[in-house]
Short mmCIF file of C-alpha atoms in Angstrom, two decimals:
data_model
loop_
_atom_site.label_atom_id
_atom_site.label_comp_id
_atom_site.label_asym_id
_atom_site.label_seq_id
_atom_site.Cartn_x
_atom_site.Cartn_y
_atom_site.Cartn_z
CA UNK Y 227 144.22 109.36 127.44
CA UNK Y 228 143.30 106.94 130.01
CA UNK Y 229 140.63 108.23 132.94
CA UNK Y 230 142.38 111.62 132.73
CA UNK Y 231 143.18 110.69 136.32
CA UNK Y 232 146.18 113.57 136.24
CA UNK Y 233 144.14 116.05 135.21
CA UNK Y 234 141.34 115.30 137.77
CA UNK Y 235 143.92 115.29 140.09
CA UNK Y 236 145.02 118.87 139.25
CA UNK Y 237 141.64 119.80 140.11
CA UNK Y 238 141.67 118.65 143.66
CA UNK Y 239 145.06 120.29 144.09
CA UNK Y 240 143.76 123.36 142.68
CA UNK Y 241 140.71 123.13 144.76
CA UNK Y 242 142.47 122.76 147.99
CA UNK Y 243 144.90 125.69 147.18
CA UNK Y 244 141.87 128.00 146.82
CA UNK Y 245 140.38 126.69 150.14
CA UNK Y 246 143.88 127.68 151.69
CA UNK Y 247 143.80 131.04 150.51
CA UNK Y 248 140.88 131.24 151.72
CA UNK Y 249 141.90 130.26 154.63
CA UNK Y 250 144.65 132.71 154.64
CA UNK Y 251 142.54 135.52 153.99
CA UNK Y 252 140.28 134.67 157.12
CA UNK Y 253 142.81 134.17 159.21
CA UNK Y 254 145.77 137.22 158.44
CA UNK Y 255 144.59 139.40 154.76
CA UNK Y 256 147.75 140.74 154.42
CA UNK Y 257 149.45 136.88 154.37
CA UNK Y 258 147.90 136.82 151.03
CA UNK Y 259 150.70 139.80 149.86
CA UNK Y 260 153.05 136.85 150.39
CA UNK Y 261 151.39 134.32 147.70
CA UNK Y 262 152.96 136.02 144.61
CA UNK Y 263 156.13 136.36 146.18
CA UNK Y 264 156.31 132.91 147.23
CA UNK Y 265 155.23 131.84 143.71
CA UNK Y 266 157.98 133.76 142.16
CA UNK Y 267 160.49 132.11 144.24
CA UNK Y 268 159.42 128.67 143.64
CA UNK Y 269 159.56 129.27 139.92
CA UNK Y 270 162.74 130.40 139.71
CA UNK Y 271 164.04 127.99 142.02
CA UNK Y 272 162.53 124.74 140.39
CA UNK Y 273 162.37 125.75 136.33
CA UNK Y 274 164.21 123.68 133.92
CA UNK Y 275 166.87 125.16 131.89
CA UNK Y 276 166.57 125.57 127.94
CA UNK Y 277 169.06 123.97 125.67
CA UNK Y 278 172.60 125.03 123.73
CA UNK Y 279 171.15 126.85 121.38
CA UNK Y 280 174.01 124.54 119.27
CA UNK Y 281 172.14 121.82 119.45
CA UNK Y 282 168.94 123.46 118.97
CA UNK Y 283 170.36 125.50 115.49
CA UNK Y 284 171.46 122.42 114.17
CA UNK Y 285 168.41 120.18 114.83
CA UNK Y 286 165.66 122.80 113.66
CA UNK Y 287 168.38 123.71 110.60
CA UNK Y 288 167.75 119.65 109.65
CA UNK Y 289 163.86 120.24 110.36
CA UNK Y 290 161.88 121.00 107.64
CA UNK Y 291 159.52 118.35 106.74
CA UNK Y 292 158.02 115.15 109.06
CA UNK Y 293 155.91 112.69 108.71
CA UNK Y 294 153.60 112.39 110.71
CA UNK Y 295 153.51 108.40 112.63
CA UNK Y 296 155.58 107.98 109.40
CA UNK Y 297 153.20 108.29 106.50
CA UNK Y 298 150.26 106.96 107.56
CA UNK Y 299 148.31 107.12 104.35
CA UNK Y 300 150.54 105.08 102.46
CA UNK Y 301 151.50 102.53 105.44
CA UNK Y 302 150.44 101.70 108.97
CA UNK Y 303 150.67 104.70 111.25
CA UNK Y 304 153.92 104.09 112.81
CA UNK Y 305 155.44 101.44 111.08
CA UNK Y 306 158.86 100.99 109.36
CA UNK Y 307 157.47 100.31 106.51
CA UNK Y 308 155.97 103.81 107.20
CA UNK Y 309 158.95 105.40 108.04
CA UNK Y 310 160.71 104.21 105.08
CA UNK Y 311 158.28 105.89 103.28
CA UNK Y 312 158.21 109.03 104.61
CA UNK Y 313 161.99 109.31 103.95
CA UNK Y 314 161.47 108.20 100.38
CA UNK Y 315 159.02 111.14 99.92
CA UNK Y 316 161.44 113.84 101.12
CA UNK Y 317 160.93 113.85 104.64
CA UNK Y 318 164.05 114.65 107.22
CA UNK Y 319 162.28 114.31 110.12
CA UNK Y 320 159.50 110.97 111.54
CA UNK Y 321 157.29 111.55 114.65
CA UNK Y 322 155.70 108.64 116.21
CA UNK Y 323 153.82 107.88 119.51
CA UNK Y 324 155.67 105.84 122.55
CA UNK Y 325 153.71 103.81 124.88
CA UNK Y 326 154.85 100.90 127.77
CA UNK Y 327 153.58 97.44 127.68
CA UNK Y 328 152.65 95.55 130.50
CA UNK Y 329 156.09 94.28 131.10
CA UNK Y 330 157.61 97.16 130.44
CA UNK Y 331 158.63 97.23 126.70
CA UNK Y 332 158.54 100.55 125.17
CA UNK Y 333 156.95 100.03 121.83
CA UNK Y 334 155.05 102.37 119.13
CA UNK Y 335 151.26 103.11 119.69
CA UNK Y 336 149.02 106.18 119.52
CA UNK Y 337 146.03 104.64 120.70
CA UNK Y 338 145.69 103.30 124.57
CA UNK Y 339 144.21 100.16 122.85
CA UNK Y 340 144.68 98.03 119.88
CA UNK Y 341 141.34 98.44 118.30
CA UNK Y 342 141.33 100.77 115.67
CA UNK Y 343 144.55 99.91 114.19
CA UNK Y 344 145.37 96.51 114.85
CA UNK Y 345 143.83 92.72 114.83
CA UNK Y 346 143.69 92.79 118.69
CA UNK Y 347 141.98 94.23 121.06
CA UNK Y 348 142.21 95.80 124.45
CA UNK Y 349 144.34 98.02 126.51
CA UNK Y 350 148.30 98.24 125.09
CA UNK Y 351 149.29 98.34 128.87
CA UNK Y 352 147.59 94.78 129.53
CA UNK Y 353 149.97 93.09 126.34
CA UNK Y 354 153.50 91.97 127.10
CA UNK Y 355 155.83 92.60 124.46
CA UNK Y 356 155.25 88.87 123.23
CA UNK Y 357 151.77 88.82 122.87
CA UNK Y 358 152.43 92.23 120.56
CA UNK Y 359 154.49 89.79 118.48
CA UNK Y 360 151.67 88.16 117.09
CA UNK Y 361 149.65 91.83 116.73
CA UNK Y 362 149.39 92.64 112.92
CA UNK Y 363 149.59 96.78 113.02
CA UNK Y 364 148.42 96.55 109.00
CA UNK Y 365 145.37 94.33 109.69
CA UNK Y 366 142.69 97.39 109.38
CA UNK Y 367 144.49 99.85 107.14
CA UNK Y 368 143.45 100.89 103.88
CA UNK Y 369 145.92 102.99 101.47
CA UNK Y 370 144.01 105.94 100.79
CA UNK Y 371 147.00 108.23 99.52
CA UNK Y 372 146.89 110.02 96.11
CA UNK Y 373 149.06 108.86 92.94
CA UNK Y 374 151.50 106.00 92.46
CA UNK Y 375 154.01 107.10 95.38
CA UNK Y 376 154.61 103.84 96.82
CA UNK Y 377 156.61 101.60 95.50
CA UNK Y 378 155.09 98.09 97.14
CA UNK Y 379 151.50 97.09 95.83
CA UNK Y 380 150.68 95.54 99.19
CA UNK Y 381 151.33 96.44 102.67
CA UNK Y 382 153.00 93.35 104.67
CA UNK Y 383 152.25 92.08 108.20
CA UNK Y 384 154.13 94.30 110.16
CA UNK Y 385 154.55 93.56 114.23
CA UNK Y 386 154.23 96.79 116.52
CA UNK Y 387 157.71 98.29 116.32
CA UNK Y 388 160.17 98.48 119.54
CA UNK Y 389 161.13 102.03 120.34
CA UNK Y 390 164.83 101.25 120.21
CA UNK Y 391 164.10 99.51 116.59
CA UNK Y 392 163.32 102.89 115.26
CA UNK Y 393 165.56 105.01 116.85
CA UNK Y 394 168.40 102.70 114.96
CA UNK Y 395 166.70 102.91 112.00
CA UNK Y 396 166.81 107.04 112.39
CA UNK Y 397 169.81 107.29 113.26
CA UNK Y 398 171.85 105.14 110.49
CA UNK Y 399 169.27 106.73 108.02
CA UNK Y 400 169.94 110.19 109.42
CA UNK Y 401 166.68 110.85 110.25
CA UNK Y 402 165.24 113.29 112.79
CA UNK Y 403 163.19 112.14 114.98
CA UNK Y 404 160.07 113.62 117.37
CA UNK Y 405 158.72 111.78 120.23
CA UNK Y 406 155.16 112.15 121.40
CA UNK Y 407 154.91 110.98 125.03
CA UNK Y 408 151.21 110.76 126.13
CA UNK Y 409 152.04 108.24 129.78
CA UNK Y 410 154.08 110.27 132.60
CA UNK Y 411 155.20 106.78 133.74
CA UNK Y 412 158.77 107.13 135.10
CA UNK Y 413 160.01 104.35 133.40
CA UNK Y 414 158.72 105.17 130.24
CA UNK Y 415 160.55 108.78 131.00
CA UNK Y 416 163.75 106.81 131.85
CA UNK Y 417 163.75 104.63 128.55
CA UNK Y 418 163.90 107.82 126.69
CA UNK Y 419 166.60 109.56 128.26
CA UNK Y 420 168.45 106.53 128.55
CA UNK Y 421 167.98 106.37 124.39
CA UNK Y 422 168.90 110.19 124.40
CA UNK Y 423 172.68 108.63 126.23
CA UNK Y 424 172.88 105.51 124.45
CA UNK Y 425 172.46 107.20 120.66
CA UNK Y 426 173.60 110.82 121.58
CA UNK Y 427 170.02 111.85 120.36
CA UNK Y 428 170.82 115.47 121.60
CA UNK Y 429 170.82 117.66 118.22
CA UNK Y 430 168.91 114.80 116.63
CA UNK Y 431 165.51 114.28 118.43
CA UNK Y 432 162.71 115.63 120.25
CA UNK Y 433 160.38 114.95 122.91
CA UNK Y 434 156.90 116.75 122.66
CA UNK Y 435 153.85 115.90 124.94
CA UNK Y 436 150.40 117.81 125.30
CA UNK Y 437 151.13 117.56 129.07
CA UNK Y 438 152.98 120.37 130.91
CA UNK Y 439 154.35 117.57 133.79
CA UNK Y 440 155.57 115.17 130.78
CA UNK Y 441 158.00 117.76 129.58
CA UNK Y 442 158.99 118.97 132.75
CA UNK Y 443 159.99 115.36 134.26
CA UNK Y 444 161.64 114.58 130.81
CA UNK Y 445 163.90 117.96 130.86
CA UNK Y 446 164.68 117.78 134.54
CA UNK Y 447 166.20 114.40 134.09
CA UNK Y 448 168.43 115.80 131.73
CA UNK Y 449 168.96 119.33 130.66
CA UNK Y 450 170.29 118.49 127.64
CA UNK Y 451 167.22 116.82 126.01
CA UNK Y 452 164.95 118.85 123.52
CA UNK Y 453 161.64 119.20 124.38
CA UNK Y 454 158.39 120.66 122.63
CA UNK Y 455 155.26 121.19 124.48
CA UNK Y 456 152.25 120.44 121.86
CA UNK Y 457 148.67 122.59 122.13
CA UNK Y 458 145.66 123.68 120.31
CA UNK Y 459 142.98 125.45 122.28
CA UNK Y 460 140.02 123.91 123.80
CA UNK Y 461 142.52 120.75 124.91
CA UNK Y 462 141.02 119.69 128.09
CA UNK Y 463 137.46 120.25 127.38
CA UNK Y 464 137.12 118.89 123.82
CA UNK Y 465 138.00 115.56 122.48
CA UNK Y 466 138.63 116.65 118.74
CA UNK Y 467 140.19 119.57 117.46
CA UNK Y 468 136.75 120.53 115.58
CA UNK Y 469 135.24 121.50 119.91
CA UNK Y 470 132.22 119.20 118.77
CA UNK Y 471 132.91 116.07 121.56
CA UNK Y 472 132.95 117.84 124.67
CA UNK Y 473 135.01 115.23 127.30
CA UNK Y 474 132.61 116.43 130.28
CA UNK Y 475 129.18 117.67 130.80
CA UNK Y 476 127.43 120.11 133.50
CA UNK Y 477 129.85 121.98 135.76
CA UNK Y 478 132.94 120.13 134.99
CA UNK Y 479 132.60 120.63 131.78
CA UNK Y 480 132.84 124.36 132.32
CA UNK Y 481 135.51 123.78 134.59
CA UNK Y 482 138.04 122.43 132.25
CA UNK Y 483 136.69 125.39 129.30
CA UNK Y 484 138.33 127.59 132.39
CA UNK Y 485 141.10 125.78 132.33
CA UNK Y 486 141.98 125.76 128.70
CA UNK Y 487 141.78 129.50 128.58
CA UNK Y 488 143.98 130.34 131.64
CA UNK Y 489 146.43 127.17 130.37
CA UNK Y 490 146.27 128.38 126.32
CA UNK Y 491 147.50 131.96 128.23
CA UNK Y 492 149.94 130.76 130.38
CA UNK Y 493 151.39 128.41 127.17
CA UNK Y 494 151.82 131.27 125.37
CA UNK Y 495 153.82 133.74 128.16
CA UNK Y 496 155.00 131.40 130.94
CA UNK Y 497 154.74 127.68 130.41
CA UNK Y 498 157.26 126.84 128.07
CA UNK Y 499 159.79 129.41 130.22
CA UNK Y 500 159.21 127.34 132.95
CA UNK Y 501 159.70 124.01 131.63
CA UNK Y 502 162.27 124.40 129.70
CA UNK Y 503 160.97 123.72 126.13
CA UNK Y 504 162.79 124.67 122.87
CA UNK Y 505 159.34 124.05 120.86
CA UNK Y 506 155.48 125.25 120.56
CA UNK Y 507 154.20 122.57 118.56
CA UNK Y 508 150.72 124.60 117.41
CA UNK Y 509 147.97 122.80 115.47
CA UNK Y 510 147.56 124.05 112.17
CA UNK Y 511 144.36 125.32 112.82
CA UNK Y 512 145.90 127.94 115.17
CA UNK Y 513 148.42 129.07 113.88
CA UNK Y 514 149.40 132.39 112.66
CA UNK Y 515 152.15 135.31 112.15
CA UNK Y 516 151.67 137.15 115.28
CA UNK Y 517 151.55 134.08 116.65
CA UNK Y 518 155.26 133.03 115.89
CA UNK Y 519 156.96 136.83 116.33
CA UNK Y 520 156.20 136.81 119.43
CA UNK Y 521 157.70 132.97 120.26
CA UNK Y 522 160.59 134.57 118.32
CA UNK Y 523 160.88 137.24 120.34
CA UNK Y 524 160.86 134.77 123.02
CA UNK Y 525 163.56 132.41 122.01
CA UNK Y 526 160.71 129.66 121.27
CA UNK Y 527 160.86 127.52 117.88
CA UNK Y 528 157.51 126.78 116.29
CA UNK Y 529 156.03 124.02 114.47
CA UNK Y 530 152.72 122.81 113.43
CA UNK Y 531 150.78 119.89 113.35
CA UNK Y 532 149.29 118.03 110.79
CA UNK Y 533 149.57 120.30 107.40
CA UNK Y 534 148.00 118.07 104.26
CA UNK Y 535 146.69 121.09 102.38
CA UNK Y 536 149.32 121.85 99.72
CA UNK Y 537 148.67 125.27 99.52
CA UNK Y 538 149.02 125.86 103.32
CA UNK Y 539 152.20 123.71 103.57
CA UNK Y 540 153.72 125.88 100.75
CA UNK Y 541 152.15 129.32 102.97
CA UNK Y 542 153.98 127.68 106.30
CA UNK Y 543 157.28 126.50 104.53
CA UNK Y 544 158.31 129.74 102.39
CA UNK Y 545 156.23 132.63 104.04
CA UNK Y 546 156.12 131.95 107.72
CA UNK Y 547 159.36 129.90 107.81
CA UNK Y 548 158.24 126.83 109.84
CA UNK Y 549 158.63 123.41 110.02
CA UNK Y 550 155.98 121.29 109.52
CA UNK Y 551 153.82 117.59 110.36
CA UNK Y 552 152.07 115.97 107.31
CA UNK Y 553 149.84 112.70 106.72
CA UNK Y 554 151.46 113.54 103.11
CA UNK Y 555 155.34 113.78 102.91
CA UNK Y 556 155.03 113.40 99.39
CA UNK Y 557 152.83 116.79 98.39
CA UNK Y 558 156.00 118.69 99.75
CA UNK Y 559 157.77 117.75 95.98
CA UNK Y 560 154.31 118.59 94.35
CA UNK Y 561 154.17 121.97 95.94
CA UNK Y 562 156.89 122.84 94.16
CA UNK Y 563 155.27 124.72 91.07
CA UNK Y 564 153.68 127.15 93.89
CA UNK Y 565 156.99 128.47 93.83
CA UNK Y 566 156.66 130.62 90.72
CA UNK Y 567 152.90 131.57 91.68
CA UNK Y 568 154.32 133.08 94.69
CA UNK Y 569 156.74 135.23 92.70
CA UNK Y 570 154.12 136.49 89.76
CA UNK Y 571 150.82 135.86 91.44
CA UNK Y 572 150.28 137.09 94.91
CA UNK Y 573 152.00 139.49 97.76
CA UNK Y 574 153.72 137.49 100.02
CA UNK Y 575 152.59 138.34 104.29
CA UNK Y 576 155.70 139.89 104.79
CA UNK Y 577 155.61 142.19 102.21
CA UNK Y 578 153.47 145.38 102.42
CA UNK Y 579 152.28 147.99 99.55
CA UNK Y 580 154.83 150.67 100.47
CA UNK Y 581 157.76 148.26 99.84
CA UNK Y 582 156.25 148.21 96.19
#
């Protein structure tokens, strides 16, 4: 996440709207009766619409297990090769990371920069899609997944895929796919929905961001587009999902703690309303039962990111009834002999001691 230049720029928005009310309040007190009231209408007036919930049954009914960037311990993090993979090991559903080159190509990347998975380096946005032709995406990885799974005994030189590329490869392979946007470029917004048309990707893919204005743009260009807003707490304050790399210091550090509260709130009771999103894609780390009753009870779909516990994959699949993102694809075959433990072993969540 590059400068965090939209965030910072929420700030200064959010800063001038408290000097107005100020403002407001100096000037007339009872003009500040008219703030709600004015919010209220805006919302209404401007919020995106949900989905059919046709083509959100029958995507989440072909939803149970994805791999997440493909299967990234056995291949390069979003590669075909990776892909392949995943769908070898029983997975119905790939999510990879979309980025824009400097020309305008919209390719696979999670990273803003080749470094840490590639043998270039730099900035994604300052390659054309030609120089990425001679960018090796299997130059720095290292197989590190357990057993004999795969079938090749080498990973090949592998080019950073096109986005198109792998949306063909989905769709004649009936895959499912989920798209994480991280750039709010338009054009990169366009390419999508234009894929969405092209394909008729509408009750066969997903697009999930971590930023509230990525999913709005994306659903208000078309309705008919799934969308999934993706959180865990302590987002804008903490590089890592552990809260150990703090993005700030001082003050603005405990600015942006602020901010994760009131937005981990709002995510949870108004956010997704208001943008129209079908999905709460949770991190595993914060997820729980009361957690998805009440996103049931609010027409909301949930999903977690990244599962590679077997035991907790098993707990998510067949007790809370979710779908789920792994680094492992195959451990969802393995998990299979938890089946009977369930049965003689232990009481299942939903079960209590007076249905005994």
């Amino acid at each position: 996440m590059a400068g965090f230049s939209l965030e910072e720029s929420a700030v200064k928005i959010l800063g001038v709207t408290i000097a107005v009310i100020g403002a407001i309040y100096l000037i007339y007190p009872p003009g500040l009766l008219l703030i709600p009231l004015s919010l209220f209408i805006f919302s209404y007036t401007t919020k995106n619409e949900k989905c059919s919930s046709k083509n959100v049954d029958t995507f989440f009914s072909g939803f149970k297990i994805g791999g997440h960037r493909g299967a990234p311990k056995s291949f390069p993090e979003n590669s075909m090769a990776g892909f392949a993979q995943a769908k070898a090991d029983g997975a119905d559903l790939i999510e990879f990371d979309v980025a824009l080159t400097k020309d305008g190509k919209a390719v696979l990347m999670h990273d803003d920069d080749l470094d840490r998975t590639t043998d270039m380096k730099g900035p994604i946005r300052d390659k054309t899609r030609a120089e990425l032709d001679r960018c090796d995406i299997s130059a720095t990885f290292k197989r590190t997944a357990p057993g004999d799974h795969c079938r090749l005994a080498t990973v090949s030189r592998e080019r950073v895929p096109d986005m198109e590329d792998v949306v063909k490869w989905a769709v004649e392979n009936n895959t499912r796919m989920l798209f994480d946007v991280k750039d709010s470029d338009n054009e990169l917004v366009d390419q999508i929905a234009n894929l969405f048309q092209k394909y008729n990707l509408y009750d066969k893919a997903i697009v999930c961001s971590f930023f509230p204005w990525v999913v709005y743009r994306i659903k208000k260009g078309d309705q008919k587009i799934l969308t999934g807003l993706t959180w865990r707490l302590k987002f804008w304050s903490y590089h890592d999902i552990e809260n150990i790399r703090p993005r700030y210091s001082g003050p603005k550090q405990m600015l942006f703690e602020m901010i994760d509260v009131a937005h981990v709130w709002l995510l949870k009771k108004v956010t997704p309303w208001y943008l129209g999103a079908d999905l709460l894609l949770t991190n595993n780390l914060d997820i729980s039962q009361a957690l998805i009753m009440d996103q049931r009870r609010r027409g909301m779909r949930v999903a977690v990111w990244t599962v590679n516990d077997m035991a907790e994959m098993h707990w998510m699949l067949k007790t809370l009834n979710i779908p789920i993102l792994t680094d492992y694809p195959e451990l969802t075959t393995q998990a299979a002999h938890l089946e009977e433990l369930q049965k003689r072993d232990y009481m299942p969540m939903h079960k209590s001691s007076s249905d005994l």
